[in-house]
Amino acid sequence: GPPAGGPAACTHLYFVAAARWRWQDGAMLYAIFLMMAAASPPPFAWVTYIPGESIIHGIAETDSRDLRIDCTTGGRLDVIVWSDVAAASGATVPVVLKANGKSYRVPAVVFDGDMPQLVAPVAANHPFIRALLRGQSVSVNNNPPVPGAGAAQHLKPLIAACK
């Protein structure tokens, strides 16, 4: 028969069961979210790759990056991106560095390492570098923009070491 207390007791039991189910369901969804978050890679950020030599916008201690800047001779910097052109290693190809709504066409050398890269030497005062120092987004060729936020804290020591 019906539980003691009549229909009111049934309604109360229903809400208690529903509340427990919702809590368990929420806990299960939270556990799934935590597993997915643990499985997803960390977000890209500006990091010093090799102190005094190289910084990247990517994931520390990996080749997962969308922009690298190296110190070269004479205080110049190499802007390095994965190659999206079909050219032999050592070939010179034009790349377009974009900053502040402007495009700057510069020569780059195709470097065929583990993965082909384009290496474009620029001066430390190039508008592309200055935009990063101001925390502004930049891009290379038709690649998605690279955020400038956080770049200066890694770029300034690189430029100082590069002189």
Short mmCIF file of C-alpha atoms in Angstrom, two decimals:
data_model
loop_
_atom_site.label_atom_id
_atom_site.label_comp_id
_atom_site.label_asym_id
_atom_site.label_seq_id
_atom_site.Cartn_x
_atom_site.Cartn_y
_atom_site.Cartn_z
CA GLY A 1 0.00 0.00 0.00
CA PRO A 2 0.90 3.66 0.10
CA PRO A 3 3.52 4.81 2.59
CA ALA A 4 2.44 6.11 5.95
CA GLY A 5 1.57 9.79 5.73
CA GLY A 6 -0.48 9.54 2.52
CA PRO A 7 0.18 11.34 -0.77
CA ALA A 8 2.27 14.07 0.88
CA ALA A 9 4.85 11.47 1.94
CA CYS A 10 5.00 10.12 -1.64
CA THR A 11 5.61 13.60 -3.00
CA HIS A 12 8.34 14.16 -0.40
CA LEU A 13 10.06 10.87 -1.31
CA TYR A 14 9.88 11.76 -5.00
CA PHE A 15 11.61 15.11 -4.44
CA VAL A 16 14.30 13.54 -2.25
CA ALA A 17 14.97 10.91 -4.94
CA ALA A 18 14.99 13.56 -7.68
CA ALA A 19 17.39 15.74 -5.67
CA ARG A 20 19.73 12.80 -5.14
CA TRP A 21 19.60 11.88 -8.80
CA ARG A 22 20.37 15.44 -9.86
CA TRP A 23 23.28 15.67 -7.42
CA GLN A 24 24.71 12.36 -8.66
CA ASP A 25 24.16 13.41 -12.26
CA GLY A 26 25.90 16.72 -11.60
CA ALA A 27 28.78 14.93 -9.89
CA MET A 28 29.11 12.59 -12.87
CA LEU A 29 29.12 15.52 -15.32
CA TYR A 30 31.74 17.28 -13.19
CA ALA A 31 33.92 14.14 -13.18
CA ILE A 32 33.62 13.89 -16.97
CA PHE A 33 34.54 17.57 -17.28
CA LEU A 34 37.64 17.05 -15.10
CA MET A 35 38.74 14.08 -17.23
CA MET A 36 38.28 16.10 -20.43
CA ALA A 37 40.15 19.06 -18.97
CA ALA A 38 43.03 16.80 -17.95
CA ALA A 39 43.15 15.28 -21.44
CA SER A 40 43.08 18.61 -23.31
CA PRO A 41 46.46 20.25 -23.95
CA PRO A 42 47.42 23.37 -22.04
CA PRO A 43 46.73 26.65 -23.83
CA PHE A 44 49.42 28.39 -25.84
CA ALA A 45 51.31 31.13 -23.98
CA TRP A 46 54.49 33.14 -24.36
CA VAL A 47 57.40 31.27 -22.77
CA THR A 48 61.17 31.51 -22.79
CA TYR A 49 62.30 28.48 -24.77
CA ILE A 50 66.07 28.91 -24.31
CA PRO A 51 67.03 31.84 -22.02
CA GLY A 52 68.86 34.56 -23.94
CA GLU A 53 68.37 32.69 -27.23
CA SER A 54 64.73 31.92 -28.00
CA ILE A 55 61.11 32.55 -27.01
CA ILE A 56 57.95 30.89 -28.31
CA HIS A 57 54.23 31.33 -28.31
CA GLY A 58 53.19 27.75 -27.67
CA ILE A 59 53.42 25.04 -25.04
CA ALA A 60 56.60 24.97 -22.95
CA GLU A 61 59.10 22.19 -23.61
CA THR A 62 57.34 21.05 -26.80
CA ASP A 63 57.41 21.79 -30.52
CA SER A 64 53.76 22.80 -30.27
CA ARG A 65 53.97 26.48 -31.15
CA ASP A 66 52.71 29.02 -33.66
CA LEU A 67 55.57 31.52 -33.41
CA ARG A 68 59.20 31.42 -32.34
CA ILE A 69 61.66 34.31 -32.08
CA ASP A 70 65.40 33.63 -31.87
CA CYS A 71 68.38 35.90 -31.24
CA THR A 72 70.83 36.01 -34.14
CA THR A 73 74.07 37.85 -34.80
CA GLY A 74 74.27 41.62 -34.72
CA GLY A 75 71.25 42.08 -32.44
CA ARG A 76 68.81 40.85 -35.09
CA LEU A 77 65.93 38.51 -34.39
CA ASP A 78 64.65 35.58 -36.44
CA VAL A 79 60.86 35.28 -36.66
CA ILE A 80 60.19 31.57 -37.20
CA VAL A 81 56.96 29.85 -38.24
CA TRP A 82 56.10 26.43 -39.63
CA SER A 83 56.46 26.51 -43.40
CA ASP A 84 53.34 26.53 -45.53
CA VAL A 85 55.19 26.91 -48.84
CA ALA A 86 56.52 24.28 -51.21
CA ALA A 87 60.17 25.28 -51.60
CA ALA A 88 63.52 23.57 -51.18
CA SER A 89 65.52 23.96 -47.99
CA GLY A 90 67.70 27.06 -48.24
CA ALA A 91 65.40 28.80 -50.71
CA THR A 92 64.47 32.41 -50.02
CA VAL A 93 60.74 33.12 -50.09
CA PRO A 94 58.74 36.20 -49.14
CA VAL A 95 56.67 36.20 -45.95
CA VAL A 96 54.24 38.82 -44.76
CA LEU A 97 54.54 39.97 -41.15
CA LYS A 98 51.36 41.71 -40.00
CA ALA A 99 51.13 44.15 -37.13
CA ASN A 100 48.96 47.18 -36.35
CA GLY A 101 46.82 46.61 -39.43
CA LYS A 102 49.86 46.87 -41.70
CA SER A 103 51.70 44.22 -43.71
CA TYR A 104 55.48 44.04 -44.02
CA ARG A 105 56.90 41.83 -46.76
CA VAL A 106 60.27 40.39 -45.71
CA PRO A 107 62.51 37.63 -47.11
CA ALA A 108 62.61 34.33 -45.25
CA VAL A 109 64.75 31.23 -45.68
CA VAL A 110 63.15 27.80 -45.81
CA PHE A 111 64.74 25.58 -43.17
CA ASP A 112 64.07 21.86 -43.45
CA GLY A 113 64.47 20.49 -39.93
CA ASP A 114 62.16 17.93 -38.32
CA MET A 115 59.40 20.03 -39.87
CA PRO A 116 59.93 22.74 -42.51
CA GLN A 117 60.11 26.25 -41.11
CA LEU A 118 60.35 29.78 -42.46
CA VAL A 119 63.04 31.94 -40.85
CA ALA A 120 62.63 35.70 -41.38
CA PRO A 121 65.37 37.92 -39.89
CA VAL A 122 64.21 41.33 -38.63
CA ALA A 123 65.68 44.17 -36.59
CA ALA A 124 64.74 44.37 -32.91
CA ASN A 125 62.92 47.64 -33.69
CA HIS A 126 60.84 46.19 -36.55
CA PRO A 127 57.11 47.13 -36.27
CA PHE A 128 56.27 43.41 -35.82
CA ILE A 129 58.54 43.20 -32.75
CA ARG A 130 57.40 46.58 -31.42
CA ALA A 131 53.76 45.44 -31.65
CA LEU A 132 54.57 42.38 -29.52
CA LEU A 133 56.38 44.59 -26.99
CA ARG A 134 53.15 46.62 -26.69
CA GLY A 135 51.08 43.44 -26.18
CA GLN A 136 49.41 43.67 -29.59
CA SER A 137 48.50 40.69 -31.75
CA VAL A 138 50.57 39.88 -34.83
CA SER A 139 50.39 37.32 -37.61
CA VAL A 140 52.55 35.79 -40.32
CA ASN A 141 51.24 35.15 -43.83
CA ASN A 142 47.67 33.88 -43.56
CA ASN A 143 48.14 32.20 -40.18
CA PRO A 144 45.75 33.04 -37.35
CA PRO A 145 46.76 35.99 -35.15
CA VAL A 146 49.20 35.37 -32.32
CA PRO A 147 48.22 37.30 -29.18
CA GLY A 148 50.78 39.79 -27.93
CA ALA A 149 49.64 39.65 -24.32
CA GLY A 150 52.53 38.37 -22.21
CA ALA A 151 55.12 38.62 -25.00
CA ALA A 152 57.03 41.61 -23.59
CA GLN A 153 58.15 39.87 -20.39
CA HIS A 154 59.96 37.27 -22.51
CA LEU A 155 60.89 39.44 -25.49
CA LYS A 156 62.61 42.25 -23.56
CA PRO A 157 65.23 39.95 -21.95
CA LEU A 158 65.79 38.27 -25.33
CA ILE A 159 66.45 41.61 -27.02
CA ALA A 160 68.76 42.69 -24.16
CA ALA A 161 70.76 39.45 -24.40
CA CYS A 162 70.89 39.71 -28.17
CA LYS A 163 72.78 43.04 -28.35
#
